[in-house]
């Protein structure tokens, strides 16, 4: 037995700067997050989803995937929230059952940890710890990021995962022989998936990293020192970690989401009948008591497969089309047929055989098959579904659809329809409840029953227009219908039938969709179904963000001038904009001069490995006009020579293994300038309502560019000690200005103390800022 050699020693290195900025971030983001104990801006939006999560009620949010909501729901669950709160207005006081601190703590922690991530990211880009500290100071005192971190909002969570993804990829790329290299690659893939899962905006940074990874992979393919097998393994590992893993995780977010939300909810009508039938309460409401096979005599409601502009059901009522429309065109003046977006007894129709007088299901039932000719009788008014060569009221290129009334004016009934089951497996397939997508083709004119999507005027009660489309082209969801509610008719008499139609259905048939079917439908709805966009008081355009011409009032105290405003540190925003301009000019200048073979900064440094003689060896070498010292040391465990290049000057102290200033500058531009561009420019192409907080991910990358530019100018542009001293003084003055701006705006950032009207008016540094003043 071999004895353990004593003494045992453990070496721990602690970066005190990193610890200090982390603690400072926690203080600025976590302090007093329970204030105000009232709904703040978009908390009214996310809070509704939290309540539905707590009650496990299904909902759909078209703004993004569910992972962000799941994170907020985790805080609510840990805080014991029962979901019982009405999120109906901004400023509503939280009741005692709402754990305000728990709801807000996860976004606040995410916003806090963005600061140390920024520190590590700047260092990983090859810049000094002093530059990293400068980046942290700027982010620490950025009022807009503080505000967004302190409430139940998702931007801070999104920024956290984006920074973690970028940092992880850089560490993977630089850790050539480290045992942690695979860990960093997997962490990058996980972070990218989480960023996308919080908001679709995360895709922008993900694509940036994929592009960077593709360039680096291309270099790996060209590395002749690697065997073919190793190259294939490198490519495969990158693909699995950066493509396959995020896809699996993205599906996992939806799986958890759909598993938790198994109960029927307010958004059911946006989904298909089959999806609704998979929900717990909807199973009782829709599918219990419903025969699977549609038969002659069946009583049905027909729901359009399309959800545009809203889900609706084929409907009729005791009102006729006007004799003449506003433009002078005439109509048939027959009974209106529309599409109604609510459950109603007037949505019921009876499927009748044209040759039979019976309106009840025979024994045994005679099913309706693909290709069958039917009549559709409206249950409450006994009018047949009809279309003819009369222009539709809102779509004159299509035929009017009506409930036929015999006015004895030489307009015969044309009420025969052919059942075309689109998703059939055979030509003899039976029309099935929920499962079958059916196209109803008019026998006389070959027009297809279709939802036009237009809203009828007041005479049509603003319901949606249904037409006969004679120019039908291919598969269109607006012309597809399925049976959602279904019963076998038992009453031949009208009055008895009306009572039957008003009674609920009863059955035990249940239809379960697979996860992938539910995922695909839900994802499609999220991408295609949009709420009607309305102009918001605080909405803004991307051009207003870059100069911070806009703000958002998040909360106002009901009695005093205390308020919370999303306003950025104007000094930060100004110097960040300046840094973008300087980088562009500097990069283009270097690029043009390098094209002319003028290298202002070194692209690389080749070091000759000197024989080790048991002592520390120091050499000096020149790059341009500057002198750098090189110290060579040796590892205690082997004979390999380890290089440490040390820079000592007034403002920075850095350590590198290999100097490559040009590649370093380009990489910093890809990450910082590219991160700003991909998170900002796409908003010019979006048609949704935009707000200032959409700019915060781009702002974070833009602020990270500031210390990069400063350090590069200090080392590679300023040549004399006098210039460097003046530059250092200017930097100190800017940092003081950043603090002054942060301090002056802090009452609007934290909501306290309450300022007087005159003090608030003095903070209106831009005319476009909407700072609320309470008149007394």
XYZ file of C-alpha atoms in Angstrom:
776
model
C 0.000 0.000 0.000
C 1.475 3.308 -1.059
C 1.218 6.073 1.472
C -0.006 9.486 0.457
C 2.826 11.984 0.459
C 2.389 14.876 2.833
C 1.825 17.726 2.952
C -1.127 18.012 0.579
C -1.595 21.434 -0.985
C -4.415 23.057 -2.901
C -3.887 26.184 -4.969
C -6.837 28.522 -5.406
C -6.769 31.638 -7.571
C -9.430 34.279 -7.017
C -9.891 37.210 -9.352
C -10.861 39.928 -6.918
C -11.903 42.258 -9.718
C -14.333 39.651 -10.998
C -15.708 39.096 -7.499
C -16.104 42.840 -6.982
C -18.034 43.454 -10.193
C -20.265 40.433 -9.513
C -21.159 41.682 -6.039
C -21.763 45.186 -7.409
C -24.045 43.764 -10.096
C -26.042 41.790 -7.532
C -26.494 44.910 -5.426
C -27.652 47.137 -8.300
C -30.043 44.546 -9.715
C -31.388 42.828 -6.590
C -31.694 45.691 -4.131
C -35.357 46.413 -3.430
C -36.789 44.358 -6.293
C -39.986 43.901 -4.291
C -40.663 47.598 -4.955
C -43.078 48.608 -6.309
C -45.540 45.999 -5.151
C -47.624 46.629 -8.215
C -47.780 45.480 -11.844
C -45.012 47.124 -13.881
C -45.501 47.522 -17.663
C -45.142 44.136 -19.426
C -45.572 42.243 -16.160
C -49.260 42.537 -17.019
C -48.494 40.518 -20.169
C -46.212 37.826 -18.716
C -48.255 37.585 -15.533
C -51.291 36.290 -17.408
C -49.205 33.396 -18.725
C -47.839 32.717 -15.236
C -51.342 32.328 -13.869
C -52.199 29.920 -16.686
C -49.024 27.926 -15.957
C -49.924 27.672 -12.299
C -53.365 26.377 -13.287
C -51.908 24.234 -16.097
C -54.229 25.832 -18.640
C -53.175 25.851 -22.293
C -52.192 29.146 -23.935
C -50.290 30.294 -26.994
C -47.933 33.274 -27.117
C -46.996 34.206 -30.657
C -44.126 36.449 -29.482
C -41.745 33.613 -28.691
C -41.047 30.015 -27.601
C -42.059 28.856 -24.128
C -38.678 28.567 -22.367
C -38.764 32.165 -21.126
C -42.222 31.677 -19.684
C -41.058 28.431 -18.077
C -38.216 30.294 -16.355
C -40.609 32.884 -14.947
C -43.017 30.116 -13.957
C -40.205 28.428 -12.028
C -39.829 31.535 -9.870
C -43.596 31.664 -9.350
C -43.684 27.977 -8.416
C -40.810 28.301 -5.942
C -42.547 31.282 -4.387
C -45.784 29.336 -3.956
C -47.881 31.420 -6.361
C -51.311 29.874 -6.902
C -52.102 31.801 -10.075
C -55.009 33.697 -8.537
C -54.429 37.289 -9.564
C -56.125 39.388 -12.231
C -53.461 40.877 -14.508
C -55.760 43.462 -16.038
C -53.849 46.742 -15.821
C -50.459 48.307 -15.194
C -50.201 49.655 -11.653
C -52.605 47.152 -10.096
C -51.494 46.426 -6.533
C -50.310 42.867 -5.933
C -52.322 40.929 -3.392
C -50.758 39.039 -0.501
C -50.762 35.723 -2.402
C -48.408 37.075 -5.102
C -44.711 36.427 -4.203
C -43.308 39.566 -5.835
C -39.674 38.853 -4.929
C -39.819 35.310 -6.311
C -41.400 36.463 -9.557
C -38.640 39.009 -10.164
C -35.559 37.327 -8.734
C -34.635 35.109 -11.711
C -34.535 37.985 -14.246
C -32.611 40.036 -11.671
C -30.040 37.263 -11.169
C -29.683 36.841 -14.922
C -29.112 40.580 -15.319
C -26.563 40.502 -12.503
C -24.529 37.654 -13.987
C -24.390 39.433 -17.333
C -21.746 41.705 -15.762
C -19.138 39.022 -14.889
C -19.866 37.360 -18.231
C -19.007 40.635 -19.953
C -15.753 40.786 -17.963
C -14.748 37.267 -18.994
C -15.794 37.889 -22.591
C -13.553 40.944 -22.990
C -10.631 39.032 -21.490
C -11.334 36.083 -23.771
C -11.199 38.416 -26.762
C -7.586 39.074 -25.783
C -7.932 42.407 -24.056
C -6.677 43.416 -20.648
C -8.333 42.987 -17.287
C -8.459 46.772 -17.047
C -10.495 46.899 -20.259
C -12.764 44.155 -18.928
C -13.268 46.155 -15.740
C -14.139 49.198 -17.843
C -16.788 47.240 -19.721
C -18.293 46.069 -16.434
C -18.398 49.609 -15.040
C -20.269 50.842 -18.105
C -22.773 47.979 -17.943
C -23.166 48.353 -14.186
C -24.244 51.967 -14.609
C -26.499 51.429 -17.627
C -29.907 52.480 -16.318
C -31.948 50.753 -19.019
C -30.349 47.365 -18.315
C -30.930 47.818 -14.578
C -34.629 48.601 -15.081
C -35.171 45.657 -17.400
C -33.435 43.303 -14.945
C -35.453 44.221 -11.888
C -38.872 43.102 -13.064
C -40.642 40.037 -14.379
C -39.347 40.580 -17.932
C -37.216 38.458 -20.243
C -34.608 40.707 -21.892
C -32.041 40.227 -19.104
C -32.466 36.447 -19.324
C -31.997 36.608 -23.093
C -28.830 38.730 -22.815
C -27.408 36.345 -20.195
C -27.701 33.341 -22.506
C -26.343 35.280 -25.495
C -23.230 36.377 -23.594
C -22.740 32.885 -22.190
C -23.003 31.393 -25.688
C -20.394 33.783 -27.114
C -18.018 33.312 -24.166
C -18.339 29.523 -24.333
C -17.599 29.441 -28.049
C -14.511 31.640 -27.670
C -13.185 29.424 -24.900
C -13.815 26.352 -27.032
C -12.025 27.923 -29.988
C -8.946 28.902 -27.973
C -8.700 25.790 -25.759
C -6.932 23.624 -28.358
C -5.579 21.011 -25.970
C -7.714 21.564 -22.901
C -9.763 18.750 -21.435
C -12.591 21.287 -21.030
C -12.815 22.022 -24.744
C -15.802 19.764 -25.361
C -17.490 21.174 -22.258
C -17.285 24.700 -23.657
C -18.656 23.611 -27.028
C -21.629 21.854 -25.425
C -22.203 24.872 -23.163
C -22.296 27.057 -26.262
C -24.945 24.838 -27.889
C -27.023 24.729 -24.710
C -26.818 28.523 -24.293
C -27.830 29.104 -27.910
C -30.848 26.838 -27.465
C -31.833 28.640 -24.267
C -31.446 32.049 -25.919
C -33.698 31.036 -28.812
C -36.087 29.409 -26.354
C -36.455 32.684 -24.454
C -37.125 34.850 -27.518
C -36.821 34.410 -31.247
C -34.353 37.314 -31.143
C -31.817 34.785 -29.896
C -31.669 33.411 -33.441
C -29.711 36.460 -34.570
C -26.741 35.812 -32.274
C -27.030 32.077 -32.909
C -26.610 32.631 -36.658
C -23.639 34.906 -35.962
C -21.937 32.164 -33.961
C -22.808 29.562 -36.587
C -21.135 31.751 -39.208
C -18.042 32.153 -37.041
C -17.961 28.411 -36.366
C -18.260 27.720 -40.094
C -15.210 29.901 -40.816
C -13.183 28.192 -38.095
C -14.316 24.766 -39.306
C -13.184 25.686 -42.804
C -9.727 26.418 -41.367
C -9.773 23.038 -39.610
C -10.485 21.338 -42.941
C -7.443 23.069 -44.406
C -5.130 22.077 -41.540
C -2.770 19.507 -43.097
C -1.390 18.550 -39.682
C -4.711 16.834 -38.877
C -5.582 13.449 -40.296
C -8.764 12.951 -42.304
C -10.340 11.079 -39.425
C -9.656 13.881 -36.948
C -11.077 16.453 -39.357
C -14.288 14.417 -39.738
C -14.561 14.062 -35.962
C -14.065 17.819 -35.487
C -16.802 18.629 -38.000
C -19.182 16.037 -36.555
C -18.702 17.210 -32.969
C -19.336 20.823 -33.955
C -22.460 19.857 -35.895
C -23.861 17.782 -33.041
C -23.178 20.447 -30.404
C -24.187 23.559 -32.360
C -27.026 22.237 -34.535
C -28.452 18.937 -33.295
C -28.308 19.721 -29.566
C -30.131 23.086 -29.875
C -32.848 21.451 -31.984
C -33.357 18.692 -29.412
C -33.481 21.208 -26.583
C -35.895 23.428 -28.498
C -38.244 20.467 -28.914
C -37.756 19.711 -25.227
C -38.979 23.173 -24.236
C -42.216 22.585 -26.133
C -42.553 19.091 -24.711
C -42.414 20.445 -21.157
C -44.750 23.288 -22.133
C -47.381 20.992 -23.626
C -47.032 18.441 -20.846
C -47.687 21.057 -18.185
C -50.555 22.761 -20.023
C -52.967 19.899 -20.508
C -56.168 21.737 -19.606
C -58.479 23.659 -21.890
C -57.971 27.429 -21.918
C -58.866 30.739 -23.555
C -56.661 30.147 -26.602
C -58.162 26.802 -27.621
C -60.103 28.242 -30.511
C -56.869 29.187 -32.283
C -55.979 25.508 -32.542
C -57.449 22.736 -34.642
C -60.309 20.608 -33.410
C -57.953 17.636 -33.015
C -55.624 19.722 -30.849
C -58.537 20.931 -28.747
C -59.725 17.372 -28.320
C -56.381 16.453 -26.743
C -56.939 18.901 -23.879
C -58.585 17.718 -20.715
C -61.653 19.916 -20.439
C -62.115 20.081 -24.189
C -62.296 16.295 -24.226
C -65.503 16.572 -22.251
C -66.819 19.552 -24.202
C -65.972 18.499 -27.743
C -65.420 14.787 -28.048
C -67.522 13.171 -25.355
C -70.745 11.923 -26.857
C -69.562 12.382 -30.401
C -69.741 9.517 -32.854
C -66.619 9.188 -34.946
C -68.338 8.563 -38.298
C -70.421 11.355 -39.842
C -73.712 9.949 -41.164
C -76.773 11.230 -43.000
C -78.857 12.889 -40.306
C -75.813 13.935 -38.262
C -75.955 17.295 -36.523
C -72.558 19.014 -36.864
C -70.674 22.253 -36.425
C -68.211 22.977 -39.244
C -65.031 24.770 -38.233
C -62.678 26.277 -40.778
C -59.208 24.759 -40.708
C -57.705 28.205 -41.278
C -57.177 30.503 -38.302
C -56.950 33.657 -40.395
C -58.114 36.161 -39.461
C -59.593 34.182 -36.529
C -60.916 30.626 -36.047
C -64.656 30.503 -36.816
C -67.622 28.219 -37.517
C -70.044 28.073 -40.442
C -73.047 30.058 -39.225
C -76.435 31.379 -40.251
C -79.145 33.418 -38.544
C -82.574 34.959 -39.147
C -81.355 37.947 -41.119
C -81.251 38.406 -44.867
C -78.758 40.102 -47.140
C -79.860 43.691 -47.923
C -81.698 44.114 -51.215
C -78.952 46.508 -52.324
C -75.503 47.164 -50.930
C -73.974 50.566 -50.313
C -72.371 50.596 -53.774
C -75.695 49.930 -55.478
C -75.138 46.238 -56.288
C -78.069 43.956 -55.749
C -78.157 40.730 -53.735
C -80.381 37.669 -53.631
C -81.923 39.029 -50.392
C -81.758 35.485 -49.040
C -80.689 34.419 -45.534
C -77.168 35.350 -44.507
C -74.505 32.653 -44.145
C -71.346 33.759 -42.342
C -68.438 32.458 -40.306
C -68.824 33.229 -36.607
C -65.817 33.223 -34.237
C -67.759 32.055 -31.172
C -69.609 28.931 -30.069
C -73.294 29.413 -30.823
C -76.396 27.309 -31.385
C -76.700 28.853 -34.848
C -73.483 27.056 -35.843
C -75.319 23.694 -36.048
C -76.112 22.124 -39.418
C -77.835 18.862 -40.377
C -76.290 16.655 -43.056
C -79.193 15.489 -45.227
C -79.380 12.960 -48.032
C -80.827 14.722 -51.136
C -83.210 11.832 -51.860
C -84.557 11.396 -48.333
C -86.946 13.503 -46.308
C -85.601 12.177 -43.011
C -83.475 14.486 -40.846
C -82.502 11.822 -38.305
C -79.847 9.117 -38.355
C -81.084 5.738 -39.519
C -80.427 2.488 -37.712
C -77.844 1.374 -38.533
C -76.324 4.776 -39.459
C -75.487 5.322 -43.113
C -72.067 7.024 -43.145
C -71.111 9.865 -45.489
C -68.159 8.907 -47.667
C -65.748 10.813 -49.892
C -67.533 11.985 -53.037
C -71.026 11.795 -51.533
C -73.622 14.428 -52.526
C -75.257 16.084 -49.519
C -77.457 18.962 -48.472
C -76.661 21.082 -45.412
C -79.758 22.197 -43.522
C -79.381 24.952 -40.929
C -80.648 23.501 -37.673
C -82.373 26.544 -36.169
C -83.881 28.104 -39.305
C -84.296 25.052 -41.611
C -82.674 26.863 -44.548
C -80.493 24.906 -46.970
C -76.915 25.999 -47.613
C -77.000 27.483 -51.106
C -74.788 29.321 -53.576
C -75.541 30.760 -57.001
C -74.321 33.145 -59.660
C -74.778 36.247 -57.512
C -71.764 38.285 -56.455
C -70.748 37.965 -52.816
C -71.225 41.159 -50.777
C -67.555 41.882 -49.984
C -65.890 39.708 -52.647
C -67.698 40.400 -55.945
C -65.375 38.042 -57.854
C -66.846 35.145 -55.823
C -70.384 33.783 -55.419
C -72.733 34.666 -52.620
C -73.471 31.859 -50.117
C -76.928 31.957 -48.564
C -79.653 30.064 -46.767
C -82.117 29.434 -49.593
C -85.517 31.142 -49.449
C -88.006 30.572 -52.250
C -89.147 34.098 -53.161
C -90.767 32.746 -56.364
C -88.585 35.040 -58.481
C -87.158 32.450 -60.892
C -84.174 31.732 -58.619
C -84.223 27.956 -58.034
C -82.476 26.237 -55.161
C -78.896 25.196 -55.809
C -78.126 23.412 -52.575
C -76.273 20.248 -53.524
C -72.674 19.868 -52.286
C -70.070 17.182 -52.929
C -67.952 16.029 -49.991
C -64.247 15.995 -50.883
C -62.147 14.519 -48.035
C -58.726 16.047 -48.670
C -56.671 13.989 -46.216
C -58.277 10.664 -47.191
C -56.358 7.431 -47.495
C -58.808 5.884 -49.975
C -61.626 7.022 -52.251
C -64.181 5.212 -50.106
C -63.116 6.791 -46.824
C -65.804 7.800 -44.310
C -66.092 11.421 -43.190
C -64.824 11.432 -39.591
C -65.345 13.814 -36.706
C -62.377 16.140 -36.113
C -59.967 14.006 -38.149
C -61.212 14.649 -41.700
C -60.401 17.860 -43.570
C -63.277 18.358 -45.999
C -63.728 20.558 -49.029
C -67.397 21.232 -49.939
C -67.783 21.604 -53.710
C -70.991 23.059 -55.119
C -72.480 20.621 -57.637
C -74.081 23.165 -60.017
C -71.211 25.678 -60.301
C -68.148 23.733 -58.992
C -67.536 26.605 -56.581
C -65.806 25.704 -53.302
C -67.189 26.843 -49.947
C -64.542 29.223 -48.642
C -63.896 31.721 -45.866
C -62.900 34.973 -47.594
C -61.714 36.607 -44.360
C -63.508 39.894 -45.061
C -65.708 41.376 -42.348
C -69.303 42.152 -43.199
C -70.761 45.609 -42.424
C -73.190 46.370 -39.629
C -76.025 44.614 -41.449
C -73.948 41.408 -41.208
C -73.096 42.027 -37.537
C -69.367 42.343 -38.398
C -69.173 38.578 -38.909
C -66.848 37.043 -41.498
C -67.864 36.512 -45.097
C -68.260 33.037 -46.603
C -68.191 32.740 -50.404
C -68.321 30.237 -53.222
C -64.904 30.362 -54.883
C -65.090 29.498 -58.576
C -61.374 30.119 -59.200
C -60.102 27.525 -56.765
C -56.372 26.827 -56.922
C -54.871 23.937 -54.974
C -54.899 23.393 -51.228
C -56.120 26.379 -49.217
C -56.858 26.174 -45.518
C -59.608 28.785 -45.886
C -61.602 26.305 -47.990
C -61.088 23.335 -45.642
C -63.601 22.446 -42.936
C -63.826 19.805 -40.272
C -66.585 18.586 -38.016
C -65.816 19.757 -34.493
C -69.027 18.993 -32.584
C -71.170 16.096 -33.684
C -74.244 14.184 -32.589
C -76.611 11.757 -34.273
C -79.901 13.557 -34.808
C -82.930 11.939 -33.162
C -85.659 14.580 -33.597
C -87.575 15.030 -36.828
C -89.773 17.915 -35.656
C -88.345 21.441 -35.717
C -89.177 22.419 -32.122
C -87.817 19.164 -30.711
C -84.722 19.526 -32.862
C -84.113 23.069 -31.576
C -84.165 21.804 -28.011
C -81.810 19.006 -28.983
C -79.374 21.446 -30.617
C -79.304 23.600 -27.481
C -78.429 20.639 -25.262
C -74.796 19.576 -24.652
C -73.317 16.533 -26.368
C -72.441 13.378 -24.420
C -69.859 10.721 -25.269
C -66.622 9.021 -24.381
C -64.540 9.235 -27.549
C -61.097 10.721 -27.003
C -58.569 11.787 -29.610
C -54.899 12.160 -28.665
C -52.350 13.779 -30.959
C -48.698 12.803 -30.898
C -46.252 15.315 -29.450
C -44.732 16.078 -32.864
C -48.171 16.748 -34.364
C -49.017 19.121 -31.518
C -45.581 20.762 -31.702
C -45.804 21.369 -35.446
C -49.291 22.827 -35.182
C -48.409 25.039 -32.225
C -45.180 26.226 -33.852
C -47.013 27.034 -37.081
C -49.652 29.013 -35.202
C -46.977 30.967 -33.330
C -45.261 31.910 -36.575
C -48.358 32.723 -38.609
C -51.147 33.832 -36.285
C -50.631 37.394 -35.172
C -52.781 39.574 -33.017
C -54.030 42.743 -34.570
C -51.244 45.258 -34.104
C -52.300 48.611 -32.738
C -50.206 51.687 -32.243
C -48.958 51.806 -28.665
C -48.245 55.034 -26.860
C -44.681 53.976 -26.139
C -43.914 52.098 -29.355
C -40.961 53.396 -31.340
C -38.961 52.821 -34.498
C -35.395 51.428 -34.612
C -34.051 54.805 -35.733
C -35.245 56.319 -32.455
C -33.361 53.741 -30.396
C -29.838 54.466 -31.516
C -29.982 58.055 -30.263
C -32.392 57.218 -27.431
C -35.073 59.637 -28.536
C -37.712 57.580 -26.785
C -38.472 56.157 -23.366
C -41.145 53.995 -21.741
C -43.047 54.787 -18.555
C -43.068 51.476 -16.674
C -44.878 52.531 -13.503
C -46.292 55.636 -11.835
C -47.157 55.977 -8.168
C -50.882 56.729 -7.796
C -50.309 59.612 -5.386
C -46.793 61.002 -5.865
C -44.299 61.703 -8.644
C -42.473 58.436 -7.957
C -42.126 56.568 -11.257
C -40.027 54.058 -13.136
C -38.888 54.870 -16.648
C -36.973 52.807 -19.176
C -34.347 55.439 -19.975
C -30.753 54.633 -20.811
C -27.577 56.285 -19.568
C -27.229 58.918 -22.251
C -23.420 59.129 -21.878
C -23.132 55.369 -22.390
C -25.297 55.474 -25.503
C -23.354 58.391 -26.971
C -19.867 56.931 -26.525
C -21.139 53.515 -27.639
C -22.384 55.057 -30.897
C -19.049 56.819 -31.267
C -17.183 53.543 -30.752
C -19.142 51.959 -33.625
C -18.154 54.782 -35.961
C -14.499 54.690 -34.841
C -14.301 50.921 -35.318
C -15.739 51.109 -38.828
C -13.344 53.878 -39.873
C -10.380 52.200 -38.233
C -11.141 48.785 -39.709
C -11.591 50.147 -43.219
C -8.378 52.174 -42.915
C -6.374 49.149 -41.762
C -7.944 46.998 -44.451
C -7.034 49.409 -47.246
C -3.495 49.932 -45.958
C -2.929 46.206 -45.573
C -4.062 45.795 -49.146
C -1.182 48.134 -49.998
C 1.155 45.937 -47.878
C 1.329 48.511 -45.076
C 0.894 46.685 -41.756
C 0.313 49.198 -38.980
C -0.303 46.483 -36.404
C 1.319 43.048 -36.219
C -0.551 40.079 -37.620
C 1.482 37.520 -35.729
C 4.712 36.849 -33.857
C 6.964 33.834 -34.384
C 9.162 33.031 -31.385
C 12.315 30.948 -31.541
C 12.341 28.249 -28.845
C 15.598 28.705 -26.918
C 17.346 25.799 -25.149
C 16.555 25.685 -21.459
C 19.497 26.228 -19.181
C 17.677 25.982 -15.856
C 17.265 29.725 -15.426
C 14.701 32.359 -16.356
C 15.615 33.863 -19.692
C 14.596 37.399 -20.723
C 14.824 38.812 -24.235
C 13.655 42.007 -25.895
C 12.238 42.315 -29.389
C 10.820 45.145 -31.498
C 7.486 45.440 -33.345
C 7.247 48.688 -35.241
C 8.606 51.385 -32.955
C 7.542 49.773 -29.682
C 9.617 47.569 -27.439
C 8.035 44.619 -25.592
C 9.655 42.363 -23.049
C 9.522 38.574 -23.387
C 9.959 36.282 -20.431
C 10.491 32.532 -20.933
C 9.723 30.079 -18.146
C 9.524 26.310 -17.861
C 6.865 24.052 -16.395
C 7.938 22.090 -13.314
C 6.337 18.906 -14.667
C 8.008 18.584 -18.053
C 10.695 20.063 -20.281
C 8.362 22.062 -22.510
C 9.168 25.734 -22.808
C 6.220 28.015 -21.854
C 6.144 31.588 -23.171
C 4.675 34.518 -21.325
C 4.648 37.869 -23.121
C 4.284 40.706 -20.645
C 3.264 44.297 -21.449
C 3.821 47.040 -18.892
C 2.610 50.549 -19.528
C 0.669 53.327 -17.872
C -2.888 52.088 -18.247
C -2.931 48.389 -19.073
C -1.237 45.178 -18.016
C -1.805 42.158 -20.281
C -0.513 38.632 -20.699
C -0.463 36.716 -23.976
C 0.926 33.530 -25.343
C 0.954 34.809 -28.921
C 0.571 38.334 -30.192
C -1.782 38.734 -33.176
C -3.314 42.195 -32.973
C -4.978 42.158 -36.399
C -6.819 38.864 -35.839
C -7.705 40.071 -32.356
C -9.198 43.295 -33.725
C -11.182 41.424 -36.389
C -12.540 38.884 -33.868
C -13.585 41.672 -31.508
C -15.368 43.341 -34.412
C -17.199 40.134 -35.328
C -18.383 39.645 -31.762
C -19.087 43.235 -30.667
C -19.910 45.095 -33.876
C -21.460 41.972 -35.411
C -23.438 41.280 -32.235
C -24.809 44.814 -32.373
C -25.651 44.595 -36.078
C -27.463 41.239 -36.016
C -29.501 42.260 -32.974
C -30.446 45.669 -34.386
C -30.711 45.746 -38.176
C -33.348 42.948 -38.520
C -35.884 45.154 -36.742
C -36.033 47.388 -39.803
C -37.651 44.461 -41.631
C -40.223 43.661 -38.943
C -43.835 44.809 -39.092
C -44.629 44.174 -35.416
C -45.026 46.860 -32.766
C -41.536 47.660 -31.468
C -40.344 49.085 -28.168
C -37.098 50.466 -26.821
C -36.343 47.282 -24.854
C -35.934 45.380 -28.117
C -32.653 47.301 -28.522
C -31.078 46.146 -25.235
C -29.269 43.013 -26.582
C -27.730 45.135 -29.351
C -26.863 47.828 -26.801
C -24.990 45.302 -24.647
C -22.714 44.250 -27.510
C -22.243 47.889 -28.475
C -21.075 48.797 -24.975
C -18.606 45.892 -25.026
C -16.983 47.528 -28.052
C -16.054 50.666 -26.095
C -13.101 49.240 -24.060
C -11.932 47.336 -27.155
C -11.594 50.583 -29.098
C -10.043 52.419 -26.158
C -7.345 49.817 -25.578
C -6.511 49.545 -29.248
C -6.158 53.307 -29.589
C -4.042 53.479 -26.441
C -1.565 50.786 -27.542
C -1.435 51.019 -31.319
C -2.348 54.610 -32.197
C -1.104 56.888 -29.434
C 2.675 56.999 -29.599
C 3.884 59.542 -27.045
C 3.517 59.450 -23.235
C 1.854 62.875 -23.340
C -0.846 61.595 -25.681
C -1.454 58.597 -23.467
C -1.727 60.740 -20.358
C -4.222 63.039 -22.051
C -6.159 60.051 -23.315
C -6.203 58.528 -19.833
C -7.537 61.778 -18.433
C -10.295 61.869 -21.056
C -11.272 58.307 -20.172
C -11.488 59.194 -16.507
C -13.670 62.209 -17.323
C -16.006 60.034 -19.406
C -16.344 57.499 -16.581
C -17.217 60.314 -14.188
C -19.851 61.540 -16.663
C -21.277 58.028 -16.892
C -21.614 57.923 -13.112
C -23.221 61.373 -12.948
C -25.773 60.390 -15.589
C -26.492 57.098 -13.791
C -26.873 58.828 -10.432
C -29.174 61.579 -11.727
C -31.457 59.099 -13.467
C -31.473 56.559 -10.636
C -34.768 57.863 -9.096
C -36.413 56.953 -12.414
C -34.550 53.633 -12.483
C -35.438 52.430 -8.993
C -38.699 54.372 -8.536
C -37.481 56.073 -5.386
C -37.078 58.584 -3.932
C -40.016 60.517 -5.323
C -38.896 63.747 -6.979
C -40.672 67.074 -7.187
C -42.140 68.258 -10.463
C -39.273 70.701 -10.946
C -36.671 67.973 -10.355
C -38.406 65.686 -12.834
C -38.608 68.467 -15.413
C -34.847 68.986 -15.036
C -34.283 65.328 -15.976
C -36.057 65.738 -19.293
C -32.805 65.984 -21.216
C -34.544 65.348 -24.528
C -37.762 66.951 -25.673
C -39.013 63.584 -26.897
C -38.800 61.998 -23.421
C -42.212 61.495 -21.869
C -41.548 61.987 -18.162
C -44.792 62.146 -16.239
C -45.380 65.169 -14.021
C -48.184 65.062 -11.480
C -49.862 68.428 -11.059
C -50.754 69.406 -7.537
